Amino acid sequence: MSYRQTIGARVYRFDNLAALLARASPARSGDLLAGVAAESAEERMAARLCLADVPLSRFLQEALIPYEDDEVTRLILDSHDKAAFAPVASFTVGEFRDWLLGDQADTAALARLQRGITPEMAAAVSKLMRNQDLILVASRCRVLTAFRDTIGLPGRLAVRLQPNHPTDDLRGVAASIVDGLLYGAGDAVIGVNPVGDNLGELAGLVHALDELIGRLQAPTQSCVLTHVTNTLALIERGAPVDLVFQSVAGTEKANRGFGIHLGLLREARDAALSLRRGTVGENVMYFETGQGSALSADAHHGLDQQTCEARAYAVAREFSPLLTNTVVGFIGPEYLYDGKQIIRAGLEDHFCGKLMGVPLGCDVCYTNHAEADQDDVDTLLTLLGSAGLTFMMGVPGADDIMLNYQSTSFHDALYLRRLLGLKRAPEFEAWLQAMGLTNAQGELLPADPDHPALAALRQLPMLR
């Protein structure tokens, strides 16, 4: 079905719903590179005016990628909850925006709506929203998950402690973990991106992280962010795996490029659940996404990068993950050129994920050849904190020495907590206080080289 919109004497035509969504997107380098972006600001506004009048139900009738060609499309349509969708089923995209910004769209109403919203609906309405709209609505969305602690409660912000090392040296990894724990980070996960995929070395990392968490009796979880097939092999070998990691995308072709399909993810989730390692919950998956992944693999089927990204959240939602984060800015300026585009993308991703019921965090980051800097990181982090961000990254010095990109630090997490009065996951907060690392208010206590917690950390085999 084609769409058209008149502005003045000019008529703009859009061949299909995918083209309309692409032309309505805010300008970004990835869409320009793929040839799907609007050619002018006027065409972009024409597309938005036209999109505002499209019924939400149209997204259930006109698949952006044919049902028979794409398993993600089949997942989206087959799992759609009609009862949850009913309260907004009569709305156009513009009316849906107005409803979301009204007082009736409170936390309870948005929670009931989650399974009724397809990623295309979420992407469409986000294209009509200003940054403040994305922040306001996302701040009302709550998605709670749990494994050894509880993530996503109101007034809480979790941190992934990211202790990467360029050679996977256990002492180097351990030093970063100790640094993070002493700053009160790590309640989301202690997650290591390994350099290689040798199963013996991966098993060594998994066992070392398990021993560290066990000896400290810390209510958190570990994850070695290797390919899902490696994690399955580790589970078969009896390794103490907490969370299964995988990068996912919004089309079957892009996921095949990652070496995965939905059946493989189901197998991995079942394997992790069979270990029964959680204490307060059974959310065992950790997914990462990012705008541009499908386009960079020529697997976007003519869709814009933000709509593809929203479709990745349908994949994540299917497997009830503990954590999902958009690594915004990581792919580079070819897809998000500068700080302005990175900020907008981060707010869009957070809004779409939370609206759909995904426990979305954000790696607020950029590569060193992008037109961005730490001031842009500060801006986006502050905006996301106001929007109810589930979790953020904690990287020593904000500089990942293995992946070679710029992210957020343990100090940035302290800043956001102090600014917005945010606490950690409750179980982790209580543990830090019991260890004497924080006071009853969650504030870090002065460093003491003779602190019992430090003495316990020095006895860890990883540090010998």
Tab-separated table of C-alpha atoms in Angstrom, residues 283-436:
chain	number	residue	atom	x	y	z
A	283	ASN	CA	15.888	-14.378	34.138
A	284	VAL	CA	18.985	-15.981	32.611
A	285	MET	CA	19.608	-14.170	29.322
A	286	TYR	CA	21.660	-11.067	28.526
A	287	PHE	CA	21.261	-9.460	25.088
A	288	GLU	CA	23.035	-6.584	23.386
A	289	THR	CA	21.772	-4.643	20.394
A	290	GLY	CA	22.660	-1.485	18.523
A	291	GLN	CA	21.352	0.721	15.748
A	292	GLY	CA	23.119	-0.043	12.493
A	293	SER	CA	23.866	-3.740	12.954
A	294	ALA	CA	21.327	-4.900	10.362
A	295	LEU	CA	22.305	-2.164	7.906
A	296	SER	CA	26.003	-2.893	8.223
A	297	ALA	CA	25.282	-6.530	7.281
A	298	ASP	CA	23.010	-5.515	4.363
A	299	ALA	CA	20.263	-7.383	6.213
A	300	HIS	CA	17.775	-4.537	6.760
A	301	HIS	CA	15.353	-5.254	3.864
A	302	GLY	CA	15.046	-1.536	3.138
A	303	LEU	CA	14.095	-0.630	6.713
A	304	ASP	CA	15.622	2.274	8.608
A	305	GLN	CA	18.067	1.457	11.371
A	306	GLN	CA	15.872	2.558	14.260
A	307	THR	CA	12.947	0.382	13.159
A	308	CYS	CA	15.341	-2.555	12.788
A	309	GLU	CA	16.594	-1.870	16.296
A	310	ALA	CA	13.070	-1.892	17.730
A	311	ARG	CA	12.484	-5.268	16.065
A	312	ALA	CA	15.518	-6.597	17.949
A	313	TYR	CA	13.632	-5.872	21.175
A	314	ALA	CA	10.912	-8.306	20.055
A	315	VAL	CA	13.608	-10.979	19.893
A	316	ALA	CA	14.864	-10.031	23.350
A	317	ARG	CA	11.371	-9.877	24.856
A	318	GLU	CA	10.620	-13.430	23.745
A	319	PHE	CA	13.300	-14.832	26.077
A	320	SER	CA	12.579	-12.829	29.255
A	321	PRO	CA	16.153	-11.561	29.718
A	322	LEU	CA	17.603	-10.225	32.933
A	323	LEU	CA	19.313	-7.477	30.945
A	324	THR	CA	19.235	-6.017	27.445
A	325	ASN	CA	21.283	-3.032	26.427
A	326	THR	CA	21.656	-0.920	23.369
A	327	VAL	CA	25.331	-0.237	22.732
A	328	VAL	CA	24.544	3.139	21.241
A	329	GLY	CA	27.403	4.683	19.266
A	330	PHE	CA	29.556	1.553	19.256
A	331	ILE	CA	29.311	0.746	15.543
A	332	GLY	CA	30.702	4.169	14.644
A	333	PRO	CA	29.961	7.406	12.792
A	334	GLU	CA	28.933	5.542	9.650
A	335	TYR	CA	25.635	4.873	11.464
A	336	LEU	CA	25.474	7.536	14.188
A	337	TYR	CA	27.655	10.381	13.045
A	338	ASP	CA	27.903	12.712	16.016
A	339	GLY	CA	26.811	13.430	19.568
A	340	LYS	CA	23.413	14.742	18.471
A	341	GLN	CA	22.592	11.538	16.598
A	342	ILE	CA	23.911	9.338	19.416
A	343	ILE	CA	21.820	11.180	22.017
A	344	ARG	CA	18.652	10.900	19.965
A	345	ALA	CA	19.266	7.215	19.208
A	346	GLY	CA	19.847	6.380	22.860
A	347	LEU	CA	16.585	8.017	23.909
A	348	GLU	CA	14.673	6.296	21.092
A	349	ASP	CA	16.072	2.885	21.957
A	350	HIS	CA	15.365	3.265	25.656
A	351	PHE	CA	11.808	4.413	25.002
A	352	CYS	CA	11.002	1.632	22.523
A	353	GLY	CA	12.521	-1.104	24.652
A	354	LYS	CA	10.820	-0.082	27.869
A	355	LEU	CA	7.467	0.483	26.112
A	356	MET	CA	7.658	-3.093	24.823
A	357	GLY	CA	8.512	-4.534	28.249
A	358	VAL	CA	12.233	-5.106	27.734
A	359	PRO	CA	14.609	-4.419	30.681
A	360	LEU	CA	16.633	-1.950	28.659
A	361	GLY	CA	19.903	-0.433	29.724
A	362	CYS	CA	22.318	1.565	27.643
A	363	ASP	CA	26.037	1.511	27.003
A	364	VAL	CA	26.408	5.250	26.475
A	365	CYS	CA	29.436	5.177	24.255
A	366	TYR	CA	31.223	6.318	21.124
A	367	THR	CA	34.187	5.307	19.022
A	368	ASN	CA	37.249	7.508	18.810
A	369	HIS	CA	36.612	8.499	15.183
A	370	ALA	CA	33.068	9.767	15.855
A	371	GLU	CA	32.203	13.443	16.203
A	372	ALA	CA	31.402	12.972	19.885
A	373	ASP	CA	33.083	13.342	23.265
A	374	GLN	CA	32.520	12.793	26.988
A	375	ASP	CA	30.311	15.869	27.216
A	376	ASP	CA	27.875	14.097	24.890
A	377	VAL	CA	28.129	11.027	27.125
A	378	ASP	CA	27.331	13.172	30.176
A	379	THR	CA	24.296	14.640	28.438
A	380	LEU	CA	22.822	11.331	27.290
A	381	LEU	CA	23.554	9.610	30.603
A	382	THR	CA	21.777	12.371	32.519
A	383	LEU	CA	18.775	12.270	30.195
A	384	LEU	CA	18.543	8.482	30.406
A	385	GLY	CA	18.804	8.613	34.194
A	386	SER	CA	15.826	10.969	34.203
A	387	ALA	CA	14.027	8.548	31.897
A	388	GLY	CA	14.400	5.637	34.341
A	389	LEU	CA	17.369	3.813	32.825
A	390	THR	CA	17.533	0.204	34.058
A	391	PHE	CA	21.315	-0.116	34.038
A	392	MET	CA	24.489	1.469	32.665
A	393	MET	CA	28.093	0.422	32.081
A	394	GLY	CA	30.872	0.766	34.622
A	395	VAL	CA	34.227	0.726	32.833
A	396	PRO	CA	37.489	1.665	34.613
A	397	GLY	CA	38.183	5.261	33.595
A	398	ALA	CA	35.366	5.037	31.013
A	399	ASP	CA	37.995	3.750	28.546
A	400	ASP	CA	37.653	0.107	27.514
A	401	ILE	CA	41.232	-0.986	26.848
A	402	MET	CA	40.171	-4.191	25.093
A	403	LEU	CA	37.305	-3.036	22.873
A	404	ASN	CA	38.940	0.373	22.307
A	405	TYR	CA	35.921	2.624	22.742
A	406	GLN	CA	34.740	5.249	25.224
A	407	SER	CA	31.926	4.450	27.646
A	408	THR	CA	30.895	5.381	31.198
A	409	SER	CA	32.819	4.852	34.426
A	410	PHE	CA	32.206	3.876	38.041
A	411	HIS	CA	32.456	7.592	38.856
A	412	ASP	CA	29.741	8.385	36.304
A	413	ALA	CA	27.423	6.007	38.138
A	414	LEU	CA	28.142	7.794	41.423
A	415	TYR	CA	27.365	11.111	39.725
A	416	LEU	CA	24.007	9.902	38.447
A	417	ARG	CA	23.063	8.393	41.813
A	418	ARG	CA	23.897	11.607	43.633
A	419	LEU	CA	22.115	13.810	41.105
A	420	LEU	CA	18.893	11.812	40.958
A	421	GLY	CA	18.905	10.086	44.353
A	422	LEU	CA	19.111	6.611	42.804
A	423	LYS	CA	19.889	3.491	44.809
A	424	ARG	CA	21.376	0.166	43.741
A	425	ALA	CA	19.526	-3.135	43.497
A	426	PRO	CA	18.205	-3.725	47.029
A	427	GLU	CA	20.019	-7.019	47.676
A	428	PHE	CA	23.304	-5.562	46.450
A	429	GLU	CA	22.791	-2.370	48.456
A	430	ALA	CA	22.316	-4.424	51.628
A	431	TRP	CA	25.443	-6.473	50.846
A	432	LEU	CA	27.600	-3.372	50.379
A	433	GLN	CA	26.431	-2.065	53.736
A	434	ALA	CA	27.063	-5.415	55.435
A	435	MET	CA	30.575	-5.436	53.950
A	436	GLY	CA	31.177	-1.984	55.375
